[in-house]
mmCIF file of C-alpha atoms and ligand atoms in Angstrom:
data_model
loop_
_atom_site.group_PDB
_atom_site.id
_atom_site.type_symbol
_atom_site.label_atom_id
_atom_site.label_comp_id
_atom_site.label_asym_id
_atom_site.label_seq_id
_atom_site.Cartn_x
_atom_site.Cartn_y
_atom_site.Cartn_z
ATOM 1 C CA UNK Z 1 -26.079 -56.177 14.201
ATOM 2 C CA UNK Z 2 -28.981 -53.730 12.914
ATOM 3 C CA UNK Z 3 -29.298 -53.334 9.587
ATOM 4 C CA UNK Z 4 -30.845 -49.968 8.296
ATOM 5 C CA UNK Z 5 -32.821 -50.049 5.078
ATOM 6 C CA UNK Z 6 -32.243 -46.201 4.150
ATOM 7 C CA UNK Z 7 -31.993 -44.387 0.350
ATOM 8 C CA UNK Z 8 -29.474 -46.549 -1.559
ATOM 9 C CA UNK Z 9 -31.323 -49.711 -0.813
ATOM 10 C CA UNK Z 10 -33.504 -51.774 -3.056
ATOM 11 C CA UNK Z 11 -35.440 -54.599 -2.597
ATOM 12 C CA UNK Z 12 -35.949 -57.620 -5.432
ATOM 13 C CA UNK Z 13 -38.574 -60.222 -5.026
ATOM 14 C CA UNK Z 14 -36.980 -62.871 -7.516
ATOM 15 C CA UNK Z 15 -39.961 -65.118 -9.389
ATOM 16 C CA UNK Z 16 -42.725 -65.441 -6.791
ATOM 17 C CA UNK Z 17 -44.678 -66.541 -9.342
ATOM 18 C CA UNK Z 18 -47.717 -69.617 -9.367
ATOM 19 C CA UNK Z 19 -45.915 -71.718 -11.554
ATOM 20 C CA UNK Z 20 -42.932 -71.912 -9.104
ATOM 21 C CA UNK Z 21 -45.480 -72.520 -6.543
ATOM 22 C CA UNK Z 22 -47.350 -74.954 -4.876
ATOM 23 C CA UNK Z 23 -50.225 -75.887 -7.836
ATOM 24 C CA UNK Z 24 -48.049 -74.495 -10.549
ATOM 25 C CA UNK Z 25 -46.004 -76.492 -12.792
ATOM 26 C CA UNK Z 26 -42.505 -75.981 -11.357
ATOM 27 C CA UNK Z 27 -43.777 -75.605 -7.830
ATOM 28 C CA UNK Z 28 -41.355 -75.071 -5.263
ATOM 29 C CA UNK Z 29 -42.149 -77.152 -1.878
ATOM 30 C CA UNK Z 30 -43.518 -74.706 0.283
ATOM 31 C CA UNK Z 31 -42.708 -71.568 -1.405
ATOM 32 C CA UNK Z 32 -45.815 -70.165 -0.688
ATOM 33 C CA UNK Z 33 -44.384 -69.902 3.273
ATOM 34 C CA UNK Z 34 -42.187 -67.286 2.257
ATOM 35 C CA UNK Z 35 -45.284 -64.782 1.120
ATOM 36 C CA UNK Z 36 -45.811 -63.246 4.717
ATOM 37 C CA UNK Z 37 -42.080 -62.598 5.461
ATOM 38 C CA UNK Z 38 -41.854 -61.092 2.030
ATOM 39 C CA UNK Z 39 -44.786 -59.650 2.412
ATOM 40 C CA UNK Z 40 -43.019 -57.785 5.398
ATOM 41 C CA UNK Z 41 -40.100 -56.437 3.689
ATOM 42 C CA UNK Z 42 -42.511 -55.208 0.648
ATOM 43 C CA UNK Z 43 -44.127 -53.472 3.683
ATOM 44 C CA UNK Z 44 -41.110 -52.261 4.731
ATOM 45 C CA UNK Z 45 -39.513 -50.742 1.827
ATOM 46 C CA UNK Z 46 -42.930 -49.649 0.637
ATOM 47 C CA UNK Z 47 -43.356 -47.778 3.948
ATOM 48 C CA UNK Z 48 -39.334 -45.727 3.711
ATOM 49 C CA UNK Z 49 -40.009 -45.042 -0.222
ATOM 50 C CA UNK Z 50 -37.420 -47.469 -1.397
ATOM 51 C CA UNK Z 51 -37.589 -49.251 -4.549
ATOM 52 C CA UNK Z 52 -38.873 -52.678 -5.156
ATOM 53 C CA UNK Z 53 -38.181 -54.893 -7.774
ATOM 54 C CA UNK Z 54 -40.152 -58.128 -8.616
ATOM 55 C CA UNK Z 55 -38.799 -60.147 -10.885
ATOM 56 C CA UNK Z 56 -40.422 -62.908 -13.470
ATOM 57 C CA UNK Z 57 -39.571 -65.703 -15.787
ATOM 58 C CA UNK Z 58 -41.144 -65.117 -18.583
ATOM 59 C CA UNK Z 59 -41.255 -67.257 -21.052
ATOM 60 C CA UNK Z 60 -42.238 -68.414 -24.418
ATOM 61 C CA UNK Z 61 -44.342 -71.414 -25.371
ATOM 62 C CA UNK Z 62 -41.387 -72.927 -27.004
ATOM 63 C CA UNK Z 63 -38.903 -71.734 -24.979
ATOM 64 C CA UNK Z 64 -35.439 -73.805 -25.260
ATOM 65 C CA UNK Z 65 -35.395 -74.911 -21.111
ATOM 66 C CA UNK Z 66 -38.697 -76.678 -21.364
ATOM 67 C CA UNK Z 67 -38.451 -80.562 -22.154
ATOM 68 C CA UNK Z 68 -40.521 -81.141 -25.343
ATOM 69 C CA UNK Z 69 -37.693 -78.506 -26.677
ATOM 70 C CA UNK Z 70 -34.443 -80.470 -25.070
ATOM 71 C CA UNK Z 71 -34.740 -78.627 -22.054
ATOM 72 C CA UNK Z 72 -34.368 -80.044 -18.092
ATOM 73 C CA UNK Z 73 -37.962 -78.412 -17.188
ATOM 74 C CA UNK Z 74 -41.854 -78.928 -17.717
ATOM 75 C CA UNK Z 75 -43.417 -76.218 -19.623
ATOM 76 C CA UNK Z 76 -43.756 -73.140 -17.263
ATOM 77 C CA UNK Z 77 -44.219 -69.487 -16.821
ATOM 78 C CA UNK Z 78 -45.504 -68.691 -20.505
ATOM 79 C CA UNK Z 79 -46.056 -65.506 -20.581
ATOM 80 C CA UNK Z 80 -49.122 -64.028 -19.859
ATOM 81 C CA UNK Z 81 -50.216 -67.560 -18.446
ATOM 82 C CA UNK Z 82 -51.734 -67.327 -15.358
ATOM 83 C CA UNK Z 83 -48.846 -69.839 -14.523
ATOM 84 C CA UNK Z 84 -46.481 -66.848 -15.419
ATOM 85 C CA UNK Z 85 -48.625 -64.551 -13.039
ATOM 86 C CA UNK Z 86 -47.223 -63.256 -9.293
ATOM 87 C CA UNK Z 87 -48.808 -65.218 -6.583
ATOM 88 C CA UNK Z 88 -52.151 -63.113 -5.677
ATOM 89 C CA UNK Z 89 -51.175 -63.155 -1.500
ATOM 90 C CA UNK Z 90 -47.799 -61.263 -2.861
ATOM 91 C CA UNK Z 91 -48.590 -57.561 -1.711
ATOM 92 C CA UNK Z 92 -46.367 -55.520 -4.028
ATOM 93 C CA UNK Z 93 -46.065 -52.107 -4.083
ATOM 94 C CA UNK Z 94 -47.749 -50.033 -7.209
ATOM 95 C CA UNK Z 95 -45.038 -48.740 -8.394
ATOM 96 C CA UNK Z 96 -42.843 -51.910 -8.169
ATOM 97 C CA UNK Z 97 -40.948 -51.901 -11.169
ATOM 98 C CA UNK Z 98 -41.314 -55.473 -12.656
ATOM 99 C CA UNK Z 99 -38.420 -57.199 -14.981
ATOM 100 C CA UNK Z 100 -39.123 -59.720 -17.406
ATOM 101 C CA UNK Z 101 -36.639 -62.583 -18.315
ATOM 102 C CA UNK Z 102 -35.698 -64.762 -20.384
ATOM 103 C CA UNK Z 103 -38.166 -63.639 -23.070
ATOM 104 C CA UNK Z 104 -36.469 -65.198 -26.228
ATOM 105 C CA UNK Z 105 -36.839 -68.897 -27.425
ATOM 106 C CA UNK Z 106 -33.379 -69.248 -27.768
ATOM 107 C CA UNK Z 107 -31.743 -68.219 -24.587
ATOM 108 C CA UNK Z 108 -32.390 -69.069 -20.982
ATOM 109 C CA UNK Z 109 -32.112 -66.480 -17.897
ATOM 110 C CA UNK Z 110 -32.075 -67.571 -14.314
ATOM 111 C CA UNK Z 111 -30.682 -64.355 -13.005
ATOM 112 C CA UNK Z 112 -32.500 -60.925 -13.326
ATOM 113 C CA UNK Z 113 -29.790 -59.314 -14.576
ATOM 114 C CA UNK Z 114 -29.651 -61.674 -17.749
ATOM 115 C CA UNK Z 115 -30.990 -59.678 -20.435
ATOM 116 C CA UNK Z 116 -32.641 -57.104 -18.900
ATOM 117 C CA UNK Z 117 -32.609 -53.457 -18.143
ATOM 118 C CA UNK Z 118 -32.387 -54.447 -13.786
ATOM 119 C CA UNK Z 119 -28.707 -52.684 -13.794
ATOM 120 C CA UNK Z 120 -29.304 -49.860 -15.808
ATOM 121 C CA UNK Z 121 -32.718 -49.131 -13.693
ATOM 122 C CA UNK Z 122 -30.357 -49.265 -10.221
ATOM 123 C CA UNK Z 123 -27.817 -47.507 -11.625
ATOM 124 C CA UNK Z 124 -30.378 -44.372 -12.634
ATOM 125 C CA UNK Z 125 -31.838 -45.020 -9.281
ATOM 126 C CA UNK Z 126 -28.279 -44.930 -7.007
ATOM 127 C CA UNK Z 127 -29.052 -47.864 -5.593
ATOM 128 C CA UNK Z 128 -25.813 -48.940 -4.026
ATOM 129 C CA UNK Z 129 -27.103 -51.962 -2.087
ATOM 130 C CA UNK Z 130 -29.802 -55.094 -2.627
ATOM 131 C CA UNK Z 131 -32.119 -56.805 -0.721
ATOM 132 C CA UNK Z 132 -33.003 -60.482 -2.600
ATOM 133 C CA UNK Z 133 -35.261 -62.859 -1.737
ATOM 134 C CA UNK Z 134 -37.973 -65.743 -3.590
ATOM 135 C CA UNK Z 135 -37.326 -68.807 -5.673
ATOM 136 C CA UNK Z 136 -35.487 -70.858 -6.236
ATOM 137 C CA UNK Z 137 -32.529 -70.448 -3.425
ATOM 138 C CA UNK Z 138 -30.400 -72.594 -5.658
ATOM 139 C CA UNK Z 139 -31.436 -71.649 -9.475
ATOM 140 C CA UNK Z 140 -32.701 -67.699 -9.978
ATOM 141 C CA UNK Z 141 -32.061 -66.263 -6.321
ATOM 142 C CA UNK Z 142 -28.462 -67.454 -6.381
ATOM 143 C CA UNK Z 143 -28.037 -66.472 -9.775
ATOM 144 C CA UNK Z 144 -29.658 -62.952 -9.167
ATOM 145 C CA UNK Z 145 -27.029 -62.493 -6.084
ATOM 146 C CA UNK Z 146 -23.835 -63.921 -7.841
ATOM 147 C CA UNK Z 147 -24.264 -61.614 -10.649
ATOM 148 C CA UNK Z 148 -25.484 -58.392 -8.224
ATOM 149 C CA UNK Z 149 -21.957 -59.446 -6.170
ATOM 150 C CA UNK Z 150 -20.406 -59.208 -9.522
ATOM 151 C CA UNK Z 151 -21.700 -55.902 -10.677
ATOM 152 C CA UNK Z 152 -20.279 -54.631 -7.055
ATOM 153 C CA UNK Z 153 -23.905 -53.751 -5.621
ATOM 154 C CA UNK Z 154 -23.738 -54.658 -1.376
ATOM 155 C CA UNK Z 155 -25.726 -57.569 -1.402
ATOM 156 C CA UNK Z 156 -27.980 -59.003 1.150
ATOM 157 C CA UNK Z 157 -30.037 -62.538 1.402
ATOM 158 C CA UNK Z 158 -33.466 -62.575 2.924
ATOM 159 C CA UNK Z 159 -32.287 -65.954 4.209
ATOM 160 C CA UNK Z 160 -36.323 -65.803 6.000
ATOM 161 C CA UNK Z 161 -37.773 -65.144 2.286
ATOM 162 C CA UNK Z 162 -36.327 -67.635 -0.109
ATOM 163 C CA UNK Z 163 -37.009 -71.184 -0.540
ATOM 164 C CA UNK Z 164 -34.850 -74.203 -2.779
ATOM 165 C CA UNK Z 165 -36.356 -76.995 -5.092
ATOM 166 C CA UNK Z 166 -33.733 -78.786 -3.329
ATOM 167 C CA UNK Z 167 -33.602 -81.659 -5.967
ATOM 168 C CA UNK Z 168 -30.929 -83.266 -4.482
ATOM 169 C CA UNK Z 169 -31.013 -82.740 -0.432
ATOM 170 C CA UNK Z 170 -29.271 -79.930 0.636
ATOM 171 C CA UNK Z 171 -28.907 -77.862 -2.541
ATOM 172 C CA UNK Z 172 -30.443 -74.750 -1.456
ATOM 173 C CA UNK Z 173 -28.202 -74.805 1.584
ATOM 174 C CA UNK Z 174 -25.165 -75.322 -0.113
ATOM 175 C CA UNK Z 175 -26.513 -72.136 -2.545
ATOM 176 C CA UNK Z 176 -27.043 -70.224 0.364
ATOM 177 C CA UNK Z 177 -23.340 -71.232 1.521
ATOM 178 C CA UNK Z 178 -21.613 -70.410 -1.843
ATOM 179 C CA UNK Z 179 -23.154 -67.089 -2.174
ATOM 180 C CA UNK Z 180 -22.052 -66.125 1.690
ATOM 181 C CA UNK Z 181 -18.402 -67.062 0.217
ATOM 182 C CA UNK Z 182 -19.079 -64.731 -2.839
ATOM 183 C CA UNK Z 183 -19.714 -61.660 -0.635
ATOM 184 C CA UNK Z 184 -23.309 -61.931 0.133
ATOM 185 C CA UNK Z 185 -24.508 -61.092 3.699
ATOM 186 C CA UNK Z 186 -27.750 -63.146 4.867
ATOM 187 C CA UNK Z 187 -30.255 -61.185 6.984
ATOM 188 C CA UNK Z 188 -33.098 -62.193 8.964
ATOM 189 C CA UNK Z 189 -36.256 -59.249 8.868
ATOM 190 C CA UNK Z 190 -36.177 -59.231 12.727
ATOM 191 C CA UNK Z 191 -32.108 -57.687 11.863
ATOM 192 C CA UNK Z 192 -33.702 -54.632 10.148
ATOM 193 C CA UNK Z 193 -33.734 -51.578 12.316
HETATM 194 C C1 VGL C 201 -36.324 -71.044 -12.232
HETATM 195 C C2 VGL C 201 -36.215 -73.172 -13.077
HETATM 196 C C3 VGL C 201 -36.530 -72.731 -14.341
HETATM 197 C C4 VGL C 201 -36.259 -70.144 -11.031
HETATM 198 C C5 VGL C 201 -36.628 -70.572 -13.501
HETATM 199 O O1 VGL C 201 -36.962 -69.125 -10.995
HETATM 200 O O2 VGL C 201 -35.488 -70.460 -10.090
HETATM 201 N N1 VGL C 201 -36.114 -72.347 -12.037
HETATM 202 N N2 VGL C 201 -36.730 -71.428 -14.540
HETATM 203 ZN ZN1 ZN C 202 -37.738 -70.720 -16.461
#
């Protein structure tokens, strides 16, 4: 089945970021694979006038999820870092409109609707149905899609643009399965028309 990208239709790149990447502190096992296929659908959407969205964690030096503070995770993405910084192969569009999580010490955001103005920008944009792909599978991506599922936007996986830290075996898969059962659709960019 073709799938055609058209005005309703939004794309968000979810933390391609160095620190989530191989050499950063959080680095996802060969996220950095994912760039050209993302690169593609940036390319894409770019080319039909669509939005994109990029999303990044963004965090404080102190923030609560980083170890020294109680937290599960080294110190990572602090913002303005160049840790915090997209990956420089990442080719997004000029006027991607970039959204900024989990800013406050206090509070944690995996998904980029958590605390931010990501709805409220779709909404004023009619953007009926989402495109997500990045990092992690299992932490922000399936976060991002559960709660774009829940706010009733048609959502779609780039199943060839994502990557899991997979700390136990398998975890990204069984993300990947668990947002299929919540009403996500995965696509492949070869599926786009
Ligand atoms: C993420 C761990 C900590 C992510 C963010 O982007 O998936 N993972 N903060
Ligand atoms: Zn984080």
């Amino acid at each position: 089945m073709k799938i055609i990208p058209a005005a309703g239709d939004a794309l968000i790149v979810v933390d391609m970021q160095n620190d989530f990447l191989p050499g950063g502190r959080l680095a996802v096992a060969r996220g950095d694979d994912i760039i050209p296929q993302l690169n593609r659908y940036l390319a894409y959407f770019g080319a039909h006038q669509l939005p994109v969205f990029a999303t990044r964690d963004w965090h404080p030096p102190d923030h609560c999820s980083f170890q020294p503070q109680g937290g599960q995770w080294l110190p990572h993405c602090i913002a303005g870092s160049d840790g915090a910084a997209f990956h420089p192969a990442l080719e997004l569009p000029a006027a991607t409109h970039i959204i900024s999580k989990a800013m406050a010490r206090e509070s944690d955001a995996y998904s980029g609707f958590s605390g931010t103005q990501l709805d409220e920008l779709l909404r004023s944009l009619h953007i009926r149905r989402v495109f997500i792909g990045g990092v992690a599978t299992e932490y922000c991506v399936f976060h991002t899609v559960k709660d774009a599922l829940q706010l009733q936007y048609a959502t779609f996986v780039l199943e060839d643009a994502m990557r899991a830290i997979d700390r136990q075996p398998g975890d990204g898969q069984r993300a990947l399965q668990k947002m299929m059962q919540l009403g996500a659709q995965s696509i492949r960019y070869q599926e786009l028309a």
